[in-house]
Amino acid sequence: MSRYELVAGLETHVELATKTKIFCGCSTEFGGEPNTHCCPVCIGLPGTLPVLNRKVVEYAVRAGLVTHCEIAGVSKMDRKNYVYPDLPKAYQISQYDMPLCKNGYIDLSNGRRIRILRIHIEEDAGKLVHSRGNTYVDYNRGGVPLIEIVTEPDFRSPEEAREYLERLQFLMRYIGVSDCRMEEGSMRCDVNISVRPAGSEALGTRAEIKNMNSLSFITKAIAYEYDRQCDLLDSGEEVVQETRRYIESDGTTEGMRGKEDAQDYRYFPEPDLVTIRISKEDVEKIRASLPEDPDARAKRWQESFGISEADSAQLLRYRRVADYFDEAAKGLKNAKAAASCILGQMFRRMETEADKEKFETRVSAENLHALLQLLDEGKVRMNLVKSTLEKMLDSGKPASDFLSAQDLEGVSPEELDRLCTQAVEQNPKAVADYLAGKEKAVKSLVGFVMKSTRGRADAQKAEALLIDKIKAQA
Amino acid sequence: MVTHEEIRAIANLAKLQVPDEELDGLTEDMNEIIAFADTIASVQVEDEAYEDVNGLSNVLREDVVQPGLSAEEVLQNARDRDENSFVVKKHA
Ligand SMILES: [Zn+2]
């Protein structure tokens, strides 16, 4: 047990997945040649006026509801002033004292609750690339809508911060307000960190580490900063209140000189924008449009479908997959088969996280349902389901295109018996191998039966029958 | 009362250079502006509820992409550019 306790809070910027920027109709698409998604509003030309994107308000309210926030009936925008090349207007339109959402929380698996102080909307700044002593400025990202989610200093370990961020990322994706791709910068974090003697209630002097976009950097930076501050206090020195930068190459942090006197942002109400009023009815309408609570959904799958906890977490991870699964599994006795088709064969065709997130497949949920209906009715076996699904995934055609009347008849006990006898007669080497102790040799006989029935037979039954026949022969 | 130091700090934040001989005048101006703001702040209002400026609220636009400017148009007033980027030179 250390003598010092970590006290950390997070400010997370999440880019909203709207089609257009927060105050103009420019596209928010990532990438693209520099300065090709710009207009007079987002490059701050004189005489232009911003108009708030309705979707930004709706998405921020969704984010607030899913994190148990109160939604402000009255809210407004403010100007945050600072001069830097990433801001063409020399101010950022943000929210200061009247954020859209406040007083929410996210619960962690260890039972601790991380309180969310506020969620506000604001515009992103442009992208700066520093190279050869110059700064290259691209305003495509300038004006892209962000929400900033600010927690109370409730984190006591780097692992708690990681879990909170993973949960936040999951929730934002699940409700469809952001793709939260940290590597593309659509989710970024500032961390404030202080330490205090264990058992103390007072807050120590805090340092802030800015603009990190990787979960592992964030946890490493917190761990490093905790050690650094403990060492300072142990050697009788003081922690300086400052902004620090995480150095990726060696996992340390360093002070950013000259940033301190820039902290005075001189906020004032944005005169170019009007009040945002959200009625209780509007909030309820948005609440009703949210997908089923993810925890309740996982529980429902586990209890009524018998899906494992791990599999339900996998299915829930991507919203489209979760919806597809519910549609395909609805009304099936063997809903687990739907889960295994999705997580096995279908996921195998999707290489990246982004692919799974998009979940573009040629098999409609309806067609998967129809195929699994046949399994429920005992007309096909799982191995035939699998081979048929492969053909469906290749062609986009329904199961009925690949299954003949004969396929759907199944294999009668008499036919199975006949085929097993045939298998034993025609494969003397496999029989001899089996009798010599190579138990796996029976698999080739099972394969013979499955091939003869084009996958219609029950492989387990066939195996048992084959073993009986071999033993009877010996 | 605002001091010369505060005027210098504010000017610095706005990236303005203020010659020493202008400090007295600017300080006086700033004190008047603040006194004016104090007067407004001192007005007693019965209803503390937030009031909409001009009686307007919820002026919103739909999330539909509109054509913007070409990169050439965006960059036409740039003092310095490299391909499609603005270039800001590091200054001492
Ligand atoms: Zn624009």
Coordinates of C-alpha atoms and ligand atoms in Angstrom, one line a residue:
Chain A
M1 CA 0.0 0.0 0.0
S2 CA 1.5 3.3 -1.1
R3 CA 1.6 6.3 1.1
Y4 CA 0.0 8.3 -1.7
E5 CA -3.3 8.1 -3.4
L6 CA -3.8 8.9 -7.1
V7 CA -6.5 11.5 -7.8
A8 CA -7.2 11.9 -11.6
G9 CA -9.9 13.3 -13.7
L10 CA -10.5 13.1 -17.5
E11 CA -11.6 15.5 -20.1
T12 CA -12.5 13.5 -23.2
H13 CA -13.2 15.1 -26.6
V14 CA -15.4 13.0 -28.9
E15 CA -16.0 14.0 -32.5
L16 CA -19.7 13.7 -33.4
A17 CA -20.6 11.6 -36.4
T18 CA -22.7 14.3 -38.1
K19 CA -22.5 14.7 -41.9
T20 CA -21.7 18.4 -41.6
K21 CA -19.8 20.7 -39.3
I22 CA -21.3 22.3 -36.2
F23 CA -22.0 25.8 -37.7
C24 CA -21.9 25.4 -41.5
G25 CA -22.8 22.9 -44.2
C26 CA -19.2 21.7 -44.9
S27 CA -18.6 18.0 -44.9
T28 CA -16.9 16.4 -41.8
E29 CA -15.4 13.6 -43.8
F30 CA -12.0 12.5 -42.5
G31 CA -9.0 12.8 -44.7
G32 CA -9.2 14.6 -48.0
E33 CA -6.8 17.2 -49.5
P34 CA -6.1 20.1 -47.1
N35 CA -8.6 23.0 -47.1
T36 CA -11.1 21.3 -49.4
H37 CA -13.9 21.0 -46.8
C38 CA -14.1 24.7 -45.9
C39 CA -16.4 27.7 -46.4
P40 CA -16.5 31.3 -45.3
V41 CA -18.0 30.4 -41.9
C42 CA -15.5 27.8 -40.9
I43 CA -12.4 29.7 -42.0
G44 CA -13.7 32.7 -40.1
L45 CA -14.2 35.2 -42.9
P46 CA -15.6 38.6 -41.7
G47 CA -19.3 39.1 -42.1
T48 CA -20.3 35.4 -41.8
L49 CA -22.7 34.0 -39.2
P50 CA -22.7 30.5 -37.7
V51 CA -25.9 28.5 -37.5
L52 CA -26.1 25.5 -35.1
N53 CA -26.5 22.0 -36.6
R54 CA -29.7 20.4 -35.1
K55 CA -28.1 17.0 -35.2
V56 CA -25.2 18.2 -32.9
V57 CA -27.8 19.1 -30.2
E58 CA -29.5 15.8 -30.6
Y59 CA -26.3 13.7 -30.5
A60 CA -25.1 15.6 -27.4
V61 CA -28.4 14.9 -25.7
R62 CA -28.1 11.2 -26.6
A63 CA -24.6 11.1 -25.1
G64 CA -25.9 12.8 -22.0
L65 CA -28.8 10.4 -21.6
V66 CA -26.7 7.3 -22.0
T67 CA -24.3 8.6 -19.3
H68 CA -27.2 9.4 -16.9
C69 CA -26.9 13.2 -17.2
E70 CA -29.5 15.9 -16.6
I71 CA -30.3 17.7 -19.8
A72 CA -30.3 21.5 -19.5
G73 CA -33.6 23.1 -20.5
V74 CA -31.7 26.2 -21.4
S75 CA -28.2 26.3 -22.7
K76 CA -26.0 28.7 -24.7
M77 CA -22.7 29.0 -26.6
D78 CA -19.7 31.0 -25.4
R79 CA -16.5 32.3 -27.0
K80 CA -13.2 30.9 -25.7
N81 CA -10.5 33.3 -26.9
Y82 CA -7.0 32.4 -27.8
V83 CA -4.7 33.3 -30.7
Y84 CA -3.2 30.3 -32.4
P85 CA -3.0 29.3 -36.1
D86 CA -5.4 26.3 -35.6
L87 CA -8.3 28.8 -34.9
P88 CA -9.0 31.1 -37.9
K89 CA -11.3 33.3 -35.9
A90 CA -8.9 33.5 -32.9
Y91 CA -11.7 32.1 -30.8
Q92 CA -13.4 28.8 -30.4
I93 CA -17.1 28.6 -30.0
S94 CA -17.7 26.4 -26.9
Q95 CA -19.9 26.3 -23.9
Y96 CA -18.8 27.8 -20.6
D97 CA -21.3 28.1 -17.7
M98 CA -24.4 26.6 -19.3
P99 CA -23.5 23.2 -20.8
L100 CA -26.1 21.0 -22.4
C101 CA -25.6 18.1 -20.0
K102 CA -24.5 17.8 -16.4
N103 CA -24.3 15.5 -13.3
G104 CA -24.0 12.1 -15.0
Y105 CA -21.9 9.0 -14.2
I106 CA -20.4 5.8 -15.6
D107 CA -20.1 2.8 -13.2
L108 CA -17.0 0.7 -13.3
S109 CA -16.7 -3.1 -12.8
N110 CA -15.1 -2.7 -9.4
G111 CA -18.3 -1.0 -8.2
R112 CA -16.8 2.5 -8.2
R113 CA -18.8 5.3 -9.8
I114 CA -17.1 7.9 -12.0
R115 CA -19.1 11.1 -11.8
I116 CA -19.5 13.1 -15.0
L117 CA -19.5 16.8 -14.2
R118 CA -20.7 18.0 -17.6
I119 CA -20.9 17.4 -21.3
H120 CA -20.7 20.4 -23.6
I121 CA -20.6 21.0 -27.4
E122 CA -17.9 22.9 -29.2
E123 CA -16.1 23.2 -32.5
D124 CA -12.9 21.4 -33.3
A125 CA -9.8 23.4 -34.3
G126 CA -7.9 23.0 -37.5
K127 CA -5.0 20.6 -37.9
L128 CA -1.5 21.8 -37.6
V129 CA 1.5 20.0 -39.0
H130 CA 4.9 21.2 -37.8
S131 CA 7.7 20.5 -40.2
R132 CA 10.9 22.1 -41.4
G133 CA 10.5 24.9 -38.9
N134 CA 7.1 25.9 -40.4
T135 CA 3.5 25.2 -39.5
Y136 CA 1.2 23.9 -42.2
V137 CA -2.5 24.6 -41.5
D138 CA -5.5 22.6 -42.8
Y139 CA -8.9 23.8 -41.8
N140 CA -10.9 20.7 -42.9
R141 CA -11.2 19.7 -39.2
G142 CA -12.0 23.2 -38.1
G143 CA -15.6 23.4 -37.1
V144 CA -16.2 19.6 -36.8
P145 CA -18.6 19.1 -33.9
L146 CA -17.1 17.8 -30.6
I147 CA -18.6 17.0 -27.2
E148 CA -16.3 17.4 -24.3
I149 CA -17.1 15.0 -21.4
V150 CA -15.6 16.2 -18.1
T151 CA -15.4 13.9 -15.1
E152 CA -14.9 14.7 -11.4
P153 CA -11.4 13.7 -10.1
D154 CA -12.7 10.2 -9.3
F155 CA -10.1 8.0 -10.8
R156 CA -7.8 6.2 -8.3
S157 CA -5.8 4.0 -10.7
P158 CA -4.7 4.1 -14.4
E159 CA -6.8 0.9 -14.9
E160 CA -9.9 2.7 -13.9
A161 CA -9.2 5.4 -16.4
R162 CA -8.8 2.8 -19.1
E163 CA -12.0 1.0 -18.2
Y164 CA -13.9 4.3 -18.2
L165 CA -12.6 5.2 -21.6
E166 CA -13.4 1.8 -23.1
R167 CA -16.9 2.0 -21.7
L168 CA -17.3 5.6 -23.0
Q169 CA -16.1 4.5 -26.4
F170 CA -18.5 1.6 -26.4
L171 CA -21.5 3.7 -25.4
M172 CA -20.8 6.5 -27.9
R173 CA -20.5 3.9 -30.7
Y174 CA -23.5 2.0 -29.5
I175 CA -25.8 5.0 -29.6
G176 CA -24.3 6.0 -32.9
V177 CA -23.0 9.5 -32.0
S178 CA -19.3 8.8 -32.8
D179 CA -17.0 6.2 -34.2
C180 CA -14.5 7.1 -31.4
R181 CA -11.5 6.2 -33.5
M182 CA -8.6 7.2 -31.3
E183 CA -6.0 6.7 -34.1
E184 CA -7.9 9.2 -36.3
G185 CA -8.2 11.6 -33.4
S186 CA -12.0 11.3 -33.2
M187 CA -11.5 10.6 -29.4
R188 CA -8.8 12.5 -27.5
C189 CA -8.1 12.9 -23.8
D190 CA -6.7 15.4 -21.4
V191 CA -5.9 14.0 -17.9
N192 CA -5.4 16.0 -14.7
I193 CA -3.5 14.3 -12.0
S194 CA -2.6 14.9 -8.4
V195 CA -1.6 12.8 -5.5
R196 CA -2.4 13.1 -1.8
P197 CA -1.5 11.2 1.4
A198 CA -3.6 8.0 1.6
G199 CA -6.7 8.8 3.7
S200 CA -6.6 12.5 3.1
E201 CA -9.6 14.3 1.6
A202 CA -7.7 17.4 0.5
L203 CA -6.7 17.7 -3.2
G204 CA -3.0 18.1 -4.1
T205 CA -1.6 20.4 -6.7
R206 CA -2.5 19.0 -10.1
A207 CA -0.7 18.7 -13.4
E208 CA -2.5 18.4 -16.7
I209 CA -1.4 16.1 -19.6
K210 CA -2.9 17.3 -22.8
N211 CA -4.2 15.7 -26.0
M212 CA -3.5 12.0 -25.8
N213 CA -5.1 9.7 -28.4
S214 CA -4.2 6.2 -27.3
L215 CA -5.5 4.1 -24.4
S216 CA -2.1 2.7 -23.6
F217 CA -0.5 6.2 -23.7
I218 CA -3.1 7.5 -21.3
T219 CA -2.6 4.7 -18.8
K220 CA 1.2 4.9 -19.1
A221 CA 1.1 8.7 -18.7
I222 CA -1.0 8.4 -15.5
A223 CA 1.2 5.8 -14.0
Y224 CA 4.4 7.8 -14.9
E225 CA 2.9 11.0 -13.6
Y226 CA 1.8 9.4 -10.3
D227 CA 5.3 8.1 -9.7
R228 CA 6.9 11.4 -10.6
Q229 CA 4.6 13.3 -8.1
C230 CA 5.1 10.8 -5.3
D231 CA 8.9 11.1 -5.8
L232 CA 8.7 14.9 -5.6
L233 CA 6.7 14.8 -2.4
D234 CA 9.0 12.1 -0.9
S235 CA 12.0 14.3 -1.5
G236 CA 10.3 17.3 0.1
E237 CA 9.7 19.1 -3.2
E238 CA 6.4 20.5 -4.5
V239 CA 4.3 19.6 -7.5
V240 CA 4.0 22.5 -9.8
Q241 CA 0.6 23.3 -11.4
E242 CA 1.3 23.1 -15.1
T243 CA 0.5 21.6 -18.4
R244 CA 2.6 18.6 -19.4
R245 CA 3.1 16.6 -22.5
Y246 CA 3.4 12.8 -22.8
I247 CA 6.6 11.7 -24.6
E248 CA 5.6 8.6 -26.5
S249 CA 9.2 7.4 -27.2
D250 CA 10.2 6.9 -23.5
G251 CA 6.8 6.9 -21.7
T252 CA 7.6 10.1 -19.6
T253 CA 6.0 13.5 -19.3
E254 CA 7.6 16.9 -19.6
G255 CA 6.4 20.4 -18.7
M256 CA 5.3 22.7 -21.6
R257 CA 6.8 26.0 -20.9
G258 CA 5.0 29.2 -21.9
K259 CA 1.6 27.7 -21.9
E260 CA 0.7 29.0 -18.4
D261 CA 0.0 32.6 -19.2
A262 CA -2.2 31.6 -22.1
Q263 CA -4.8 30.0 -19.7
D264 CA -6.9 33.2 -19.6
Y265 CA -9.5 32.4 -22.2
R266 CA -11.8 35.5 -21.4
Y267 CA -15.0 33.5 -22.1
F268 CA -18.0 35.6 -22.9
P269 CA -21.5 34.7 -24.4
E270 CA -21.3 34.1 -28.2
P271 CA -23.2 37.0 -29.7
D272 CA -23.7 35.4 -33.1
L273 CA -25.8 32.4 -31.8
V274 CA -29.0 32.2 -29.9
T275 CA -30.2 30.3 -26.8
I276 CA -30.7 26.5 -27.1
R277 CA -33.9 25.5 -25.4
I278 CA -34.7 21.8 -25.0
S279 CA -38.2 20.9 -23.7
K280 CA -38.9 17.8 -21.6
E281 CA -40.9 16.4 -24.5
D282 CA -37.8 16.8 -26.8
V283 CA -35.7 14.9 -24.3
E284 CA -38.2 12.1 -24.0
K285 CA -38.4 11.8 -27.7
I286 CA -34.7 11.4 -27.9
R287 CA -34.7 9.0 -25.0
A288 CA -37.3 6.9 -26.8
S289 CA -35.1 6.8 -29.9
L290 CA -32.1 5.3 -28.0
P291 CA -31.4 1.6 -28.6
E292 CA -32.2 -0.9 -25.8
D293 CA -29.9 -0.4 -22.8
P294 CA -26.8 -2.5 -23.6
D295 CA -26.6 -4.2 -20.2
A296 CA -30.3 -5.2 -20.3
R297 CA -29.8 -6.4 -23.8
A298 CA -26.8 -8.6 -22.9
K299 CA -28.8 -10.0 -19.9
R300 CA -31.7 -10.7 -22.2
W301 CA -29.5 -12.7 -24.6
Q302 CA -27.9 -14.6 -21.8
E303 CA -31.1 -15.5 -20.1
S304 CA -33.5 -16.2 -22.9
F305 CA -31.0 -17.3 -25.6
G306 CA -28.4 -19.0 -23.4
I307 CA -25.6 -16.9 -25.1
S308 CA -22.4 -16.8 -23.0
E309 CA -21.3 -13.6 -21.4
A310 CA -18.2 -13.4 -23.7
D311 CA -20.3 -13.9 -26.8
S312 CA -22.9 -11.4 -25.9
A313 CA -20.1 -8.8 -25.2
Q314 CA -18.7 -9.6 -28.7
L315 CA -22.1 -9.2 -30.3
L316 CA -22.8 -6.0 -28.4
R317 CA -19.5 -4.4 -29.3
Y318 CA -20.8 -3.3 -32.7
R319 CA -24.2 -1.8 -32.9
R320 CA -25.0 -3.1 -36.4
V321 CA -24.0 -6.6 -35.3
A322 CA -26.2 -6.4 -32.2
D323 CA -29.2 -5.3 -34.3
Y324 CA -28.5 -8.0 -37.0
F325 CA -28.2 -10.7 -34.4
D326 CA -31.5 -9.7 -32.8
E327 CA -33.2 -9.7 -36.1
A328 CA -31.8 -13.1 -37.2
A329 CA -32.3 -14.8 -33.8
K330 CA -35.8 -13.6 -33.2
G331 CA -38.1 -16.6 -32.6
L332 CA -35.4 -19.2 -33.0
K333 CA -35.1 -22.1 -30.5
N334 CA -31.4 -22.3 -31.3
A335 CA -30.5 -18.6 -31.1
K336 CA -27.0 -19.7 -30.1
A337 CA -26.5 -20.9 -33.7
A338 CA -27.1 -17.4 -35.0
A339 CA -24.4 -16.1 -32.6
S340 CA -22.0 -18.7 -33.7
C341 CA -22.6 -18.0 -37.4
I342 CA -22.0 -14.3 -36.9
L343 CA -19.0 -14.5 -34.6
G344 CA -17.5 -17.4 -36.5
Q345 CA -18.0 -17.5 -40.3
M346 CA -19.2 -14.0 -40.8
F347 CA -16.6 -12.3 -38.6
R348 CA -13.9 -14.4 -40.3
R349 CA -14.6 -12.5 -43.5
M350 CA -14.1 -9.1 -41.7
E351 CA -10.5 -8.2 -41.1
T352 CA -10.5 -4.9 -39.3
E353 CA -12.5 -3.4 -36.4
A354 CA -13.8 -0.9 -38.9
D355 CA -15.1 -3.8 -41.1
K356 CA -17.0 -5.3 -38.2
E357 CA -18.3 -1.9 -37.2
K358 CA -19.7 -1.5 -40.8
F359 CA -20.8 -5.1 -40.9
E360 CA -21.4 -5.2 -44.6
T361 CA -22.5 -8.7 -45.5
R362 CA -24.3 -10.2 -48.5
V363 CA -26.6 -12.3 -46.2
S364 CA -29.6 -10.5 -44.9
A365 CA -30.6 -11.1 -41.3
E366 CA -33.9 -12.5 -42.8
N367 CA -32.0 -15.1 -44.9
L368 CA -29.8 -16.2 -42.0
H369 CA -33.0 -16.5 -39.9
A370 CA -34.6 -18.7 -42.7
L371 CA -31.5 -20.9 -42.8
L372 CA -31.5 -21.4 -39.0
Q373 CA -35.2 -22.1 -39.0
L374 CA -34.4 -25.2 -40.9
L375 CA -31.9 -26.2 -38.2
D376 CA -34.6 -25.6 -35.6
E377 CA -37.0 -27.9 -37.5
G378 CA -34.3 -30.6 -37.6
K379 CA -34.3 -30.5 -41.4
V380 CA -30.6 -29.7 -41.6
R381 CA -27.5 -30.3 -39.4
M382 CA -25.1 -27.7 -38.3
N383 CA -22.4 -28.8 -40.8
L384 CA -24.8 -28.3 -43.6
V385 CA -25.8 -24.9 -42.2
K386 CA -22.1 -23.9 -42.2
S387 CA -21.4 -25.0 -45.8
T388 CA -24.7 -23.4 -47.0
L389 CA -23.9 -20.2 -45.2
E390 CA -20.5 -20.0 -47.0
K391 CA -22.3 -20.2 -50.3
M392 CA -24.8 -17.6 -49.2
L393 CA -21.9 -15.3 -48.1
D394 CA -20.3 -15.7 -51.5
S395 CA -23.4 -15.2 -53.6
G396 CA -25.9 -13.2 -51.5
K397 CA -28.5 -15.7 -52.5
P398 CA -30.9 -17.3 -50.0
A399 CA -30.5 -20.8 -48.5
S400 CA -33.3 -22.2 -50.7
D401 CA -31.0 -21.7 -53.7
F402 CA -28.5 -24.2 -52.4
L403 CA -30.6 -26.8 -50.5
S404 CA -32.4 -29.5 -52.6
A405 CA -35.5 -31.3 -51.4
Q406 CA -33.2 -34.3 -50.7
D407 CA -30.9 -32.1 -48.5
L408 CA -33.9 -31.1 -46.4
E409 CA -35.1 -34.7 -46.0
G410 CA -32.3 -35.5 -43.7
V411 CA -30.8 -39.0 -43.4
S412 CA -32.9 -41.8 -42.2
P413 CA -31.5 -44.2 -39.5
E414 CA -31.6 -47.0 -42.1
E415 CA -29.6 -45.0 -44.6
L416 CA -27.1 -44.0 -42.0
D417 CA -26.6 -47.6 -41.0
R418 CA -26.1 -48.6 -44.6
L419 CA -23.6 -45.8 -45.2
C420 CA -21.6 -46.7 -42.1
T421 CA -21.4 -50.3 -43.1
Q422 CA -20.2 -49.2 -46.5
A423 CA -17.6 -46.9 -44.9
V424 CA -16.2 -49.7 -42.8
E425 CA -16.1 -52.1 -45.7
Q426 CA -14.4 -49.7 -48.1
N427 CA -11.7 -48.3 -45.8
P428 CA -9.9 -51.3 -44.3
K429 CA -6.8 -49.2 -43.6
A430 CA -8.6 -46.7 -41.4
V431 CA -10.3 -49.6 -39.6
A432 CA -7.0 -51.3 -39.0
D433 CA -5.5 -48.0 -37.7
Y434 CA -8.3 -47.5 -35.3
L435 CA -8.0 -51.0 -34.0
A436 CA -4.3 -50.4 -33.6
G437 CA -5.1 -47.6 -31.2
K438 CA -5.2 -44.6 -33.5
E439 CA -8.6 -43.3 -32.4
K440 CA -8.4 -40.4 -34.8
A441 CA -8.6 -42.8 -37.7
V442 CA -12.4 -42.9 -37.2
K443 CA -12.6 -39.3 -38.3
S444 CA -11.8 -40.3 -41.9
L445 CA -14.7 -42.7 -41.8
V446 CA -17.0 -40.0 -40.5
G447 CA -15.8 -37.9 -43.4
F448 CA -16.7 -40.6 -45.8
V449 CA -20.3 -40.7 -44.4
M450 CA -20.6 -36.9 -44.4
K451 CA -19.4 -36.7 -48.0
S452 CA -21.8 -39.4 -49.1
T453 CA -24.7 -37.5 -47.5
R454 CA -23.4 -34.1 -48.7
G455 CA -23.2 -33.0 -45.0
R456 CA -26.7 -34.0 -44.1
A457 CA -25.8 -36.7 -41.6
D458 CA -25.4 -36.1 -37.8
A459 CA -21.6 -36.5 -37.5
Q460 CA -21.8 -37.5 -33.8
K461 CA -24.3 -40.2 -34.4
A462 CA -22.3 -41.4 -37.4
E463 CA -19.1 -41.6 -35.3
A464 CA -20.8 -43.6 -32.6
L465 CA -22.3 -46.0 -35.1
L466 CA -19.0 -46.4 -36.9
I467 CA -17.2 -47.3 -33.7
D468 CA -19.8 -49.9 -32.9
K469 CA -19.4 -51.4 -36.3
I470 CA -15.6 -51.5 -36.2
K471 CA -15.7 -53.2 -32.7
A472 CA -18.3 -55.7 -33.9
Q473 CA -16.1 -56.6 -36.8
A474 CA -12.9 -57.1 -34.7
Chain B
M1 CA -9.0 49.6 -10.8
V2 CA -7.2 48.2 -13.8
T3 CA -3.4 48.5 -13.7
H4 CA -0.8 49.0 -16.4
E5 CA 0.3 45.4 -15.9
E6 CA -3.2 44.1 -16.6
I7 CA -3.5 46.2 -19.7
R8 CA -0.2 44.7 -20.9
A9 CA -1.4 41.2 -20.1
I10 CA -4.6 41.7 -22.0
A11 CA -2.7 43.2 -25.0
N12 CA -0.3 40.3 -24.9
L13 CA -3.2 37.7 -25.0
A14 CA -4.6 39.5 -28.0
K15 CA -1.1 39.6 -29.6
L16 CA -1.1 43.5 -29.6
Q17 CA 1.9 45.6 -29.0
V18 CA 1.1 48.6 -26.8
P19 CA 3.7 51.5 -26.7
D20 CA 4.3 52.7 -23.1
E21 CA 2.9 56.2 -23.9
E22 CA -0.5 54.7 -24.7
L23 CA -0.8 52.8 -21.4
D24 CA -2.3 55.7 -19.4
G25 CA -5.0 56.3 -22.0
L26 CA -5.9 52.7 -22.5
T27 CA -6.1 52.1 -18.7
E28 CA -8.5 55.0 -18.4
D29 CA -10.6 53.7 -21.2
M30 CA -10.7 50.2 -19.7
N31 CA -11.7 51.5 -16.3
E32 CA -14.7 53.3 -18.0
I33 CA -15.7 50.2 -19.8
I34 CA -15.6 48.2 -16.6
A35 CA -17.6 50.8 -14.7
F36 CA -20.2 50.7 -17.5
A37 CA -20.4 46.9 -17.2
D38 CA -20.7 47.2 -13.4
T39 CA -23.6 49.6 -13.8
I40 CA -25.4 47.0 -16.0
A41 CA -24.6 44.2 -13.6
S42 CA -26.0 46.2 -10.6
V43 CA -29.5 46.4 -12.1
Q44 CA -31.9 44.5 -10.0
V45 CA -34.1 42.1 -12.1
E46 CA -37.2 40.4 -10.7
D47 CA -37.0 37.3 -12.9
E48 CA -33.7 35.5 -12.7
A49 CA -34.5 33.2 -15.6
Y50 CA -32.2 33.2 -18.5
E51 CA -33.5 35.6 -21.2
D52 CA -33.1 35.1 -24.9
V53 CA -31.4 37.9 -26.8
N54 CA -33.8 39.4 -29.3
G55 CA -36.4 36.9 -28.1
L56 CA -34.8 34.2 -30.2
S57 CA -34.0 30.6 -29.4
N58 CA -33.3 27.3 -31.3
V59 CA -32.3 28.8 -34.7
L60 CA -31.0 25.5 -36.1
R61 CA -30.0 24.1 -39.5
E62 CA -30.5 20.6 -40.8
D63 CA -27.5 18.3 -41.1
V64 CA -27.2 18.5 -44.9
V65 CA -23.9 19.0 -46.8
Q66 CA -23.7 22.3 -48.7
P67 CA -21.1 23.2 -51.3
G68 CA -18.2 25.2 -49.8
L69 CA -15.2 26.9 -51.3
S70 CA -12.5 25.4 -53.5
A71 CA -9.1 25.2 -52.0
E72 CA -8.0 28.0 -54.4
E73 CA -10.7 30.2 -53.0
V74 CA -9.9 29.3 -49.4
L75 CA -6.2 30.1 -49.9
Q76 CA -6.5 33.1 -52.1
N77 CA -5.6 35.6 -49.4
A78 CA -2.9 33.4 -47.8
R79 CA 0.4 35.2 -47.3
D80 CA 2.2 32.0 -47.7
R81 CA 1.1 28.6 -48.9
D82 CA 2.5 25.2 -49.8
E83 CA 0.2 23.3 -52.2
N84 CA -3.1 23.3 -50.4
S85 CA -1.9 24.3 -46.9
F86 CA -1.5 27.6 -45.3
V87 CA 2.0 28.1 -44.0
V88 CA 2.8 29.9 -40.8
K89 CA 6.4 30.8 -40.4
K90 CA 8.0 30.4 -37.0
H91 CA 8.8 33.9 -35.7
A92 CA 11.2 34.8 -33.0
Ligands
ZN1 ZN -17.7 25.5 -43.5

